[in-house]
């Protein structure tokens, strides 16, 4: 059986930089930081990171109440991003109900605010009578996927990948595999996440958040920098439409890029620490699947969240495979770490770079840390043809994912 | 409770929780057919009414007979009367 080729034909983004993909690209071009001080977060005892990157979504009331009632903010971002991606793809809406179109959206967990609301009621008052029928739909791990599929009437494969910060890239990789195998013709896929003090707290407890820049939010996070001190949480949704190459060609679709390789793997070593060997294995696996060599890659969009340990391991892994021959940048300095959404949002940003031939530098990278040396850090905008891009996403649990994108001339 | 006050508070629930314009809230409006609520909305309506009037109605069989807004007004007023009688007995 021959595997099908898979192409990206639509993109949609709700991000800290704006309510659609155009606003995100404009924010990146202008080198804006969406990180801000979060009013009220200082009331949480023990929370040291008081900055974050909230999403800028469109008015949620544009979604009818009966569709919106089951949506927390993560699902609202997902629906808005999916609608943009669908519009961009120009897919005929009748195809959504054929069973040949799927929806796979990953996130770390269900809606953080709704989960918190439920437990505030249940734990402090042991009271179920105030819980509405919709809370559980907002709390479920597949809340984004189910809400998008219900809203758009998609009746093919609907599922959610959940591997913390690799969730979004795993969703795209899983969708890629399903289309390659011929199980689906088209899949809306990507990642989503919503911001909440409890989400930042989960990293803060592990000493993984940025805590020294609460009075200067725009200077953090600082991937690969000597003065990096941890990650900053963000939120949003990055959704793409992917389909088989034949399907796209048959309808004369506009093609953003082809996905030619995907790998996901775990370290099996440590629950929170990244492993150079596992990160390298993920990248090597994606290159092998794409049937290209490391020297073919024109740019690496790093995961690099600005944690002390994670950035070092990723730099080590990149150096081992690519040396200092391939430009590398991280986008966390612009939008924070959008966690489950980051795979989708940053892959879309990588498509902008591929289209323009202009690499966004690592924002806030002023002095490369000693432990991140030896790779080609992009510290100012860099023009070059980008025919092959490698996108990484790494997660707690030692879980890694990498995808290779190829530019197609049309 | 005065009927006008009960009507105002119930209508407020419909306006806030179900985003229905006050102009559409006629006493004879059918909750499902005219106001567009469905079975899941009824679960949330019960939660909202319990909170608004500090009553427990989730397992009250009479809820199943409610069809119109006026049925809700009357039901809440009846609960008020029943509570008053209970208080007198005590």
Short mmCIF file of C-alpha atoms in Angstrom, two decimals:
data_model
loop_
_atom_site.label_atom_id
_atom_site.label_comp_id
_atom_site.label_asym_id
_atom_site.label_seq_id
_atom_site.Cartn_x
_atom_site.Cartn_y
_atom_site.Cartn_z
CA UNK A 1 0.00 0.00 0.00
CA UNK A 2 1.42 3.37 -0.93
CA UNK A 3 1.18 6.14 1.62
CA UNK A 4 -0.45 9.40 0.62
CA UNK A 5 1.32 12.74 0.59
CA UNK A 6 -0.08 15.29 3.05
CA UNK A 7 -0.30 19.05 2.57
CA UNK A 8 -1.38 22.03 4.65
CA UNK A 9 -4.17 24.01 3.00
CA UNK A 10 -5.54 26.21 5.78
CA UNK A 11 -4.29 28.04 8.85
CA UNK A 12 -6.03 29.75 11.78
CA UNK A 13 -4.66 31.25 14.97
CA UNK A 14 -5.89 32.89 18.13
CA UNK A 15 -2.77 33.93 19.97
CA UNK A 16 -1.44 36.39 22.53
CA UNK A 17 -0.47 38.56 19.55
CA UNK A 18 -3.93 38.73 18.00
CA UNK A 19 -7.26 37.20 17.10
CA UNK A 20 -6.22 35.73 13.76
CA UNK A 21 -3.13 34.51 11.93
CA UNK A 22 -2.58 37.86 10.19
CA UNK A 23 -2.40 39.69 13.53
CA UNK A 24 -0.01 37.03 14.83
CA UNK A 25 2.28 37.46 11.80
CA UNK A 26 2.16 41.26 12.16
CA UNK A 27 3.07 40.97 15.84
CA UNK A 28 5.99 38.71 15.06
CA UNK A 29 7.17 40.98 12.24
CA UNK A 30 7.03 43.96 14.59
CA UNK A 31 8.87 41.99 17.28
CA UNK A 32 6.13 42.60 19.85
CA UNK A 33 5.96 40.96 23.24
CA UNK A 34 2.52 39.89 24.48
CA UNK A 35 3.77 39.18 27.99
CA UNK A 36 2.17 41.30 30.71
CA UNK A 37 1.82 41.60 34.47
CA UNK A 38 -1.27 39.69 35.65
CA UNK A 39 -3.37 41.73 38.06
CA UNK A 40 -4.61 39.68 40.99
CA UNK A 41 -2.16 36.83 40.66
CA UNK A 42 -0.24 38.16 43.66
CA UNK A 43 -3.17 37.07 45.84
CA UNK A 44 -2.13 33.42 45.37
CA UNK A 45 0.15 32.46 48.22
CA UNK A 46 3.43 31.01 46.93
CA UNK A 47 2.93 31.96 43.27
CA UNK A 48 6.14 33.70 42.24
CA UNK A 49 5.62 34.13 38.48
CA UNK A 50 3.15 36.99 38.05
CA UNK A 51 3.43 37.47 34.29
CA UNK A 52 1.73 35.71 31.40
CA UNK A 53 0.63 36.13 27.77
CA UNK A 54 -3.20 36.17 27.52
CA UNK A 55 -4.83 35.48 24.17
CA UNK A 56 -6.58 38.20 22.16
CA UNK A 57 -9.69 36.48 20.88
CA UNK A 58 -12.65 37.90 18.97
CA UNK A 59 -15.92 38.55 20.82
CA UNK A 60 -17.14 35.16 22.03
CA UNK A 61 -20.76 36.22 21.45
CA UNK A 62 -20.16 35.75 17.72
CA UNK A 63 -20.67 32.06 18.56
CA UNK A 64 -24.38 31.36 19.25
CA UNK A 65 -25.15 30.70 22.93
CA UNK A 66 -26.27 27.11 22.48
CA UNK A 67 -22.97 26.24 20.80
CA UNK A 68 -20.95 28.39 23.19
CA UNK A 69 -22.48 27.06 26.43
CA UNK A 70 -20.22 23.98 26.38
CA UNK A 71 -17.09 26.01 25.67
CA UNK A 72 -14.50 27.30 28.07
CA UNK A 73 -12.13 29.90 26.68
CA UNK A 74 -9.83 27.22 25.21
CA UNK A 75 -12.68 25.91 23.07
CA UNK A 76 -13.70 29.42 22.03
CA UNK A 77 -10.14 30.06 20.82
CA UNK A 78 -10.22 26.70 19.02
CA UNK A 79 -13.51 27.37 17.27
CA UNK A 80 -12.36 30.80 16.13
CA UNK A 81 -9.03 29.44 14.89
CA UNK A 82 -10.71 26.46 13.20
CA UNK A 83 -13.20 28.73 11.45
CA UNK A 84 -10.35 30.87 10.14
CA UNK A 85 -8.45 27.77 8.99
CA UNK A 86 -11.54 26.43 7.26
CA UNK A 87 -12.15 29.75 5.50
CA UNK A 88 -8.50 29.89 4.47
CA UNK A 89 -8.68 26.37 3.03
CA UNK A 90 -11.80 27.21 0.98
CA UNK A 91 -13.10 23.70 1.66
CA UNK A 92 -16.75 23.28 0.69
CA UNK A 93 -18.75 22.98 3.94
CA UNK A 94 -20.76 19.98 2.70
CA UNK A 95 -17.60 17.84 2.86
CA UNK A 96 -17.53 18.20 6.66
CA UNK A 97 -20.42 15.75 7.04
CA UNK A 98 -19.12 12.98 4.80
CA UNK A 99 -17.20 11.11 7.51
CA UNK A 100 -13.98 11.74 5.57
CA UNK A 101 -13.10 14.88 7.54
CA UNK A 102 -11.72 14.66 11.08
CA UNK A 103 -10.80 16.96 13.94
CA UNK A 104 -7.84 16.33 16.27
CA UNK A 105 -6.94 19.01 18.80
CA UNK A 106 -4.52 18.50 21.65
CA UNK A 107 -4.23 20.28 24.98
CA UNK A 108 -2.59 19.63 28.31
CA UNK A 109 -5.98 19.14 29.96
CA UNK A 110 -9.55 20.38 29.80
CA UNK A 111 -10.52 23.98 30.51
CA UNK A 112 -8.43 25.09 33.48
CA UNK A 113 -10.91 27.69 34.71
CA UNK A 114 -13.85 25.29 34.59
CA UNK A 115 -11.90 22.59 36.40
CA UNK A 116 -10.98 25.13 39.06
CA UNK A 117 -14.61 26.35 39.33
CA UNK A 118 -15.88 22.81 39.87
CA UNK A 119 -13.37 22.04 42.59
CA UNK A 120 -13.89 25.36 44.35
CA UNK A 121 -17.54 24.35 44.71
CA UNK A 122 -17.04 20.69 45.40
CA UNK A 123 -14.07 20.91 47.73
CA UNK A 124 -14.88 23.96 49.81
CA UNK A 125 -18.64 23.53 50.11
CA UNK A 126 -19.20 19.87 49.18
CA UNK A 127 -22.04 21.26 47.11
CA UNK A 128 -23.17 19.85 43.77
CA UNK A 129 -26.30 21.95 43.46
CA UNK A 130 -24.49 24.94 41.94
CA UNK A 131 -22.90 22.92 39.10
CA UNK A 132 -24.39 23.51 35.68
CA UNK A 133 -24.81 20.81 33.04
CA UNK A 134 -22.06 22.30 30.91
CA UNK A 135 -19.18 22.25 33.37
CA UNK A 136 -18.16 18.69 32.58
CA UNK A 137 -18.13 19.39 28.83
CA UNK A 138 -15.70 22.23 29.52
CA UNK A 139 -13.52 20.08 31.79
CA UNK A 140 -13.09 17.04 29.56
CA UNK A 141 -9.67 16.49 28.03
CA UNK A 142 -11.15 16.53 24.54
CA UNK A 143 -13.23 19.66 25.11
CA UNK A 144 -11.57 21.61 22.27
CA UNK A 145 -11.92 18.79 19.73
CA UNK A 146 -15.51 18.00 20.65
CA UNK A 147 -16.60 21.64 20.57
CA UNK A 148 -14.98 22.34 17.21
CA UNK A 149 -16.44 19.18 15.68
CA UNK A 150 -19.91 19.93 17.07
CA UNK A 151 -19.78 23.55 15.97
CA UNK A 152 -18.68 22.73 12.43
CA UNK A 153 -20.68 19.51 12.09
CA UNK A 154 -17.63 17.30 11.55
CA UNK A 155 -18.46 13.60 11.82
CA UNK A 156 -15.21 11.83 10.96
CA UNK A 157 -12.41 10.96 13.40
CA UNK A 158 -12.56 13.25 16.44
CA UNK A 159 -9.93 12.89 19.15
CA UNK A 160 -7.61 14.75 21.47
CA UNK A 161 -3.94 14.14 22.00
CA UNK A 162 -2.75 15.03 25.48
CA UNK A 163 0.96 15.22 26.16
CA UNK A 164 1.32 18.64 27.80
CA UNK A 165 3.41 20.94 25.61
CA UNK A 166 3.74 18.38 22.82
CA UNK A 167 -0.06 17.96 22.54
CA UNK A 168 -0.49 20.26 19.55
CA UNK A 169 2.32 18.82 17.49
CA UNK A 170 1.20 15.29 18.36
CA UNK A 171 -2.29 16.19 17.12
CA UNK A 172 -0.87 17.33 13.79
CA UNK A 173 1.38 14.27 13.59
CA UNK A 174 -1.50 11.90 14.36
CA UNK A 175 -3.67 13.61 11.76
CA UNK A 176 -0.80 13.35 9.26
CA UNK A 177 -0.58 9.59 9.86
CA UNK A 178 -4.34 9.09 9.44
CA UNK A 179 -4.30 10.90 6.11
CA UNK A 180 -1.18 9.10 4.90
CA UNK A 181 -2.95 5.81 5.63
CA UNK A 182 -6.06 6.92 3.76
CA UNK A 183 -8.32 6.78 6.83
CA UNK A 184 -9.38 10.41 6.35
CA UNK A 185 -9.15 12.87 3.46
CA UNK A 186 -9.01 16.08 5.49
CA UNK A 187 -8.36 16.84 9.16
CA UNK A 188 -8.54 20.06 11.16
CA UNK A 189 -5.77 19.66 13.68
CA UNK A 190 -3.60 21.55 16.11
CA UNK A 191 -3.41 22.57 19.72
CA UNK A 192 -5.11 24.75 22.29
CA UNK A 193 -4.64 25.88 25.86
CA UNK A 194 -6.10 28.38 28.30
CA UNK A 195 -4.35 30.48 30.89
CA UNK A 196 -5.15 30.26 34.59
CA UNK A 197 -3.13 30.86 37.76
CA UNK A 198 -3.30 27.13 38.49
CA UNK A 199 -1.58 26.41 35.15
CA UNK A 200 1.32 28.75 35.87
CA UNK A 201 1.40 27.38 39.41
CA UNK A 202 2.00 23.85 38.15
CA UNK A 203 5.29 25.04 36.61
CA UNK A 204 6.05 27.49 39.42
CA UNK A 205 6.06 24.64 41.94
CA UNK A 206 8.71 22.91 39.82
CA UNK A 207 10.88 26.08 39.75
CA UNK A 208 10.38 26.20 35.98
CA UNK A 209 8.79 29.67 35.67
CA UNK A 210 10.34 33.09 35.18
CA UNK A 211 10.21 34.98 38.48
CA UNK A 212 12.72 37.80 38.18
CA UNK A 213 10.94 39.89 35.57
CA UNK A 214 7.58 40.57 37.20
CA UNK A 215 8.38 44.29 37.01
CA UNK A 216 9.67 44.05 33.41
CA UNK A 217 7.33 41.52 31.75
CA UNK A 218 8.43 42.22 28.18
CA UNK A 219 12.00 41.10 28.92
CA UNK A 220 10.92 37.52 29.65
CA UNK A 221 10.98 34.66 28.71
CA UNK A 222 14.57 34.63 27.40
CA UNK A 223 15.22 31.41 25.45
CA UNK A 224 18.89 30.38 25.30
CA UNK A 225 19.93 33.61 27.06
CA UNK A 226 22.50 33.82 29.85
CA UNK A 227 19.89 35.54 32.02
CA UNK A 228 16.98 33.20 31.30
CA UNK A 229 15.12 32.17 34.42
CA UNK A 230 12.19 30.07 33.26
CA UNK A 231 9.07 29.95 31.14
CA UNK A 232 6.05 32.26 30.96
CA UNK A 233 2.66 30.71 30.26
CA UNK A 234 0.55 31.85 27.33
CA UNK A 235 -2.69 30.66 25.74
CA UNK A 236 -4.51 30.39 22.44
CA UNK A 237 -5.21 27.94 19.65
CA UNK A 238 -3.35 27.12 16.45
CA UNK A 239 -5.37 25.04 13.99
CA UNK A 240 -4.44 23.93 10.48
CA UNK A 241 -6.32 22.10 7.74
CA UNK A 242 -4.34 19.23 6.28
CA UNK A 243 -5.40 16.93 3.50
CA UNK A 244 -4.04 14.43 1.06
CA UNK A 245 -2.13 15.93 -1.82
CA UNK A 246 -4.52 14.37 -4.36
CA UNK A 247 -7.52 15.77 -2.54
CA UNK A 248 -5.97 19.24 -2.48
CA UNK A 249 -4.98 19.09 -6.14
CA UNK A 250 -8.40 17.82 -7.21
CA UNK A 251 -10.00 20.96 -5.82
CA UNK A 252 -7.14 23.28 -6.86
CA UNK A 253 -6.48 24.24 -3.26
CA UNK A 254 -3.85 26.74 -2.20
CA UNK A 255 -1.03 24.79 -0.50
CA UNK A 256 0.99 26.33 2.35
CA UNK A 257 3.49 23.46 2.63
CA UNK A 258 3.83 19.70 2.66
CA UNK A 259 4.39 17.68 5.81
CA UNK A 260 7.04 15.12 4.97
CA UNK A 261 8.16 13.70 8.30
CA UNK A 262 6.92 13.22 11.84
CA UNK A 263 8.31 11.56 14.90
CA UNK A 264 7.22 11.35 18.50
CA UNK A 265 9.05 9.51 21.24
CA UNK A 266 9.68 9.54 24.97
CA UNK A 267 12.83 9.48 27.05
CA UNK A 268 11.73 6.91 29.60
CA UNK A 269 14.25 8.58 31.90
CA UNK A 270 12.79 11.37 34.00
CA UNK A 271 9.32 12.79 34.54
CA UNK A 272 10.24 16.47 34.21
CA UNK A 273 13.75 16.81 32.84
CA UNK A 274 14.45 16.90 29.12
CA UNK A 275 16.99 14.48 27.74
CA UNK A 276 19.39 15.41 24.97
CA UNK A 277 19.33 11.84 23.68
CA UNK A 278 15.53 11.72 23.48
CA UNK A 279 15.30 15.17 21.86
CA UNK A 280 17.91 14.12 19.30
CA UNK A 281 16.05 10.87 18.70
CA UNK A 282 12.88 12.84 17.96
CA UNK A 283 14.62 15.09 15.43
CA UNK A 284 16.54 12.21 13.82
CA UNK A 285 13.35 10.19 13.54
CA UNK A 286 11.57 13.05 11.78
CA UNK A 287 14.48 13.50 9.37
CA UNK A 288 14.53 9.78 8.62
CA UNK A 289 10.77 9.72 8.05
CA UNK A 290 11.17 12.68 5.70
CA UNK A 291 14.02 10.89 3.93
CA UNK A 292 16.27 13.92 4.10
CA UNK A 293 19.58 14.68 5.80
CA UNK A 294 20.35 17.19 8.52
CA UNK A 295 22.13 19.40 5.98
CA UNK A 296 18.88 19.76 4.02
CA UNK A 297 17.15 21.60 6.88
CA UNK A 298 17.11 25.38 6.38
CA UNK A 299 15.71 26.40 9.76
CA UNK A 300 14.81 24.85 13.11
CA UNK A 301 11.91 26.29 15.06
CA UNK A 302 12.98 25.29 18.54
CA UNK A 303 10.78 24.43 21.48
CA UNK A 304 13.11 26.39 23.84
CA UNK A 305 10.90 27.78 26.60
CA UNK A 306 13.72 29.50 28.55
CA UNK A 307 13.98 26.93 31.31
CA UNK A 308 17.52 26.37 32.51
CA UNK A 309 17.59 22.66 31.84
CA UNK A 310 15.34 22.35 28.77
CA UNK A 311 17.13 24.96 26.66
CA UNK A 312 20.52 23.43 27.38
CA UNK A 313 19.37 19.94 26.42
CA UNK A 314 17.73 21.18 23.22
CA UNK A 315 20.84 23.18 22.25
CA UNK A 316 22.98 20.10 22.95
CA UNK A 317 20.73 17.89 20.81
CA UNK A 318 20.66 20.40 17.94
CA UNK A 319 24.44 20.84 18.09
CA UNK A 320 24.96 17.09 17.97
CA UNK A 321 22.91 16.71 14.78
CA UNK A 322 23.27 20.04 13.00
CA UNK A 323 26.36 21.64 14.51
CA UNK A 324 26.23 25.39 13.88
CA UNK A 325 25.12 25.03 10.26
CA UNK A 326 21.37 25.55 10.61
CA UNK A 327 19.65 28.73 11.92
CA UNK A 328 17.65 28.17 15.12
CA UNK A 329 15.13 30.40 16.87
CA UNK A 330 12.43 30.14 19.50
CA UNK A 331 9.19 32.15 19.49
CA UNK A 332 8.49 31.97 23.22
CA UNK A 333 9.80 35.52 23.80
CA UNK A 334 6.90 36.90 21.71
CA UNK A 335 3.94 34.85 22.93
CA UNK A 336 5.15 33.05 26.04
CA UNK A 337 4.79 29.31 26.16
CA UNK A 338 1.31 28.56 24.87
CA UNK A 339 1.73 24.95 26.06
CA UNK A 340 -0.62 22.62 24.16
CA UNK A 341 -1.24 25.37 21.61
CA UNK A 342 2.43 26.03 20.95
CA UNK A 343 2.89 23.23 18.41
CA UNK A 344 0.05 24.57 16.27
CA UNK A 345 0.77 28.29 16.68
CA UNK A 346 4.52 28.00 16.11
CA UNK A 347 4.08 25.69 13.14
CA UNK A 348 1.83 28.34 11.60
CA UNK A 349 4.48 30.98 12.36
CA UNK A 350 7.01 28.71 10.67
CA UNK A 351 4.81 28.72 7.57
CA UNK A 352 4.91 32.55 7.57
CA UNK A 353 8.69 32.36 7.68
CA UNK A 354 8.75 29.79 4.88
CA UNK A 355 6.54 32.02 2.74
CA UNK A 356 8.52 35.21 3.31
CA UNK A 357 11.98 33.65 3.50
CA UNK A 358 12.56 35.65 6.66
CA UNK A 359 13.34 34.05 10.02
CA UNK A 360 11.98 35.64 13.20
CA UNK A 361 14.84 35.91 15.68
CA UNK A 362 14.71 34.65 19.27
CA UNK A 363 13.24 37.60 21.14
CA UNK A 364 15.06 38.54 24.37
CA UNK A 365 18.15 36.56 23.39
CA UNK A 366 20.87 39.12 24.07
CA UNK A 367 23.79 37.05 25.36
CA UNK A 368 23.85 33.40 24.43
CA UNK A 369 24.31 31.33 27.58
CA UNK A 370 27.50 29.33 27.87
CA UNK A 371 25.50 26.12 28.04
CA UNK A 372 23.60 26.93 24.82
CA UNK A 373 26.59 27.74 22.61
CA UNK A 374 27.63 25.96 19.43
CA UNK A 375 24.43 26.30 17.44
CA UNK A 376 23.40 29.03 14.99
CA UNK A 377 21.25 31.35 17.11
CA UNK A 378 19.19 33.83 15.08
CA UNK A 379 19.36 37.11 17.01
CA UNK A 380 18.13 39.46 14.29
CA UNK A 381 15.81 38.89 11.31
CA UNK A 382 17.50 36.63 8.79
CA UNK A 383 16.62 36.36 5.11
CA UNK A 384 17.19 33.04 3.37
CA UNK A 385 15.22 30.57 1.27
CA UNK A 386 13.41 28.13 3.56
CA UNK A 387 12.65 24.93 1.70
CA UNK A 388 12.75 22.57 4.69
CA UNK A 389 11.83 23.51 8.27
CA UNK A 390 12.07 21.33 11.36
CA UNK A 391 9.61 22.13 14.16
CA UNK A 392 10.16 20.76 17.68
CA UNK A 393 7.87 20.41 20.68
CA UNK A 394 8.96 18.85 23.95
CA UNK A 395 6.87 18.09 27.02
CA UNK A 396 6.85 17.10 30.65
CA UNK A 397 7.02 13.35 30.93
CA UNK A 398 10.03 13.27 28.62
CA UNK A 399 7.74 13.30 25.58
CA UNK A 400 8.99 14.79 22.32
CA UNK A 401 7.62 15.50 18.86
CA UNK A 402 9.20 16.83 15.67
CA UNK A 403 7.74 17.62 12.27
CA UNK A 404 9.44 18.40 8.95
CA UNK A 405 7.78 20.86 6.58
CA UNK A 406 8.65 21.20 2.89
CA UNK A 407 7.93 24.21 0.71
CA UNK A 408 6.12 23.40 -2.52
CA UNK A 409 6.40 25.67 -5.52
CA UNK A 410 2.99 26.32 -7.05
CA UNK B 1 -43.02 37.22 47.63
CA UNK B 2 -44.81 39.72 45.43
CA UNK B 3 -45.62 38.31 41.99
CA UNK B 4 -44.07 41.28 40.15
CA UNK B 5 -40.80 40.78 42.03
CA UNK B 6 -40.78 37.05 41.20
CA UNK B 7 -41.41 37.77 37.52
CA UNK B 8 -38.63 40.34 37.43
CA UNK B 9 -36.12 37.99 39.05
CA UNK B 10 -37.02 35.01 36.85
CA UNK B 11 -36.86 37.15 33.72
CA UNK B 12 -33.45 38.35 34.81
CA UNK B 13 -32.30 34.71 34.96
CA UNK B 14 -33.46 34.18 31.39
CA UNK B 15 -31.81 37.38 30.22
CA UNK B 16 -28.47 36.74 31.96
CA UNK B 17 -28.05 32.97 31.74
CA UNK B 18 -29.80 32.29 28.44
CA UNK B 19 -29.19 35.64 26.71
CA UNK B 20 -32.85 36.12 25.82
CA UNK B 21 -34.06 39.66 25.23
CA UNK B 22 -36.55 40.80 27.88
CA UNK B 23 -39.03 41.72 25.13
CA UNK B 24 -39.38 38.03 24.23
CA UNK B 25 -40.24 37.03 27.78
CA UNK B 26 -44.05 36.92 27.56
CA UNK B 27 -45.84 34.93 30.27
CA UNK B 28 -47.34 32.50 27.76
CA UNK B 29 -44.00 31.88 25.99
CA UNK B 30 -43.25 28.16 25.68
CA UNK B 31 -39.82 27.47 27.19
CA UNK B 32 -38.78 24.97 24.52
CA UNK B 33 -40.61 26.12 21.41
CA UNK B 34 -40.67 29.89 21.85
CA UNK B 35 -37.55 30.55 23.92
CA UNK B 36 -35.38 27.84 22.35
CA UNK B 37 -34.16 26.09 25.48
CA UNK B 38 -33.40 22.36 25.37
CA UNK B 39 -33.16 19.61 27.97
CA UNK B 40 -29.60 20.57 28.99
CA UNK B 41 -30.69 24.18 29.43
CA UNK B 42 -33.43 23.00 31.79
CA UNK B 43 -30.77 21.45 34.05
CA UNK B 44 -29.05 24.85 34.15
CA UNK B 45 -32.36 26.69 34.61
CA UNK B 46 -33.04 24.58 37.70
CA UNK B 47 -29.53 25.41 39.05
CA UNK B 48 -30.10 29.11 38.39
CA UNK B 49 -33.55 29.15 40.04
CA UNK B 50 -32.25 27.23 43.05
CA UNK B 51 -29.55 29.84 43.48
CA UNK B 52 -31.80 32.84 42.85
CA UNK B 53 -34.57 31.79 45.24
CA UNK B 54 -32.63 29.56 47.68
CA UNK B 55 -34.91 26.61 46.96
CA UNK B 56 -34.30 22.92 46.19
CA UNK B 57 -36.33 21.87 43.17
CA UNK B 58 -34.09 19.45 41.26
CA UNK B 59 -36.01 16.39 42.47
CA UNK B 60 -39.42 18.06 42.66
CA UNK B 61 -41.72 16.15 40.27
CA UNK B 62 -43.73 19.31 39.56
CA UNK B 63 -40.81 20.72 37.55
CA UNK B 64 -41.68 18.23 34.81
CA UNK B 65 -45.08 19.88 34.30
CA UNK B 66 -43.62 23.29 33.52
CA UNK B 67 -44.21 24.39 29.94
CA UNK B 68 -44.40 28.18 29.92
CA UNK B 69 -42.77 31.10 31.67
CA UNK B 70 -46.00 31.63 33.57
CA UNK B 71 -45.75 28.04 34.87
CA UNK B 72 -42.38 28.97 36.37
CA UNK B 73 -43.72 32.17 37.93
CA UNK B 74 -46.60 30.22 39.51
CA UNK B 75 -44.34 27.39 40.66
CA UNK B 76 -41.92 29.70 42.44
CA UNK B 77 -44.82 31.62 44.03
CA UNK B 78 -46.32 28.31 45.19
CA UNK B 79 -43.00 27.32 46.75
CA UNK B 80 -43.04 30.64 48.59
CA UNK B 81 -46.54 29.92 49.90
CA UNK B 82 -45.52 26.42 50.98
CA UNK B 83 -42.47 27.76 52.78
CA UNK B 84 -44.63 30.34 54.57
CA UNK B 85 -47.01 27.60 55.76
CA UNK B 86 -44.08 25.48 56.96
CA UNK B 87 -42.78 28.42 58.95
CA UNK B 88 -46.17 29.02 60.58
CA UNK B 89 -46.39 25.33 61.59
CA UNK B 90 -42.96 25.54 63.21
#
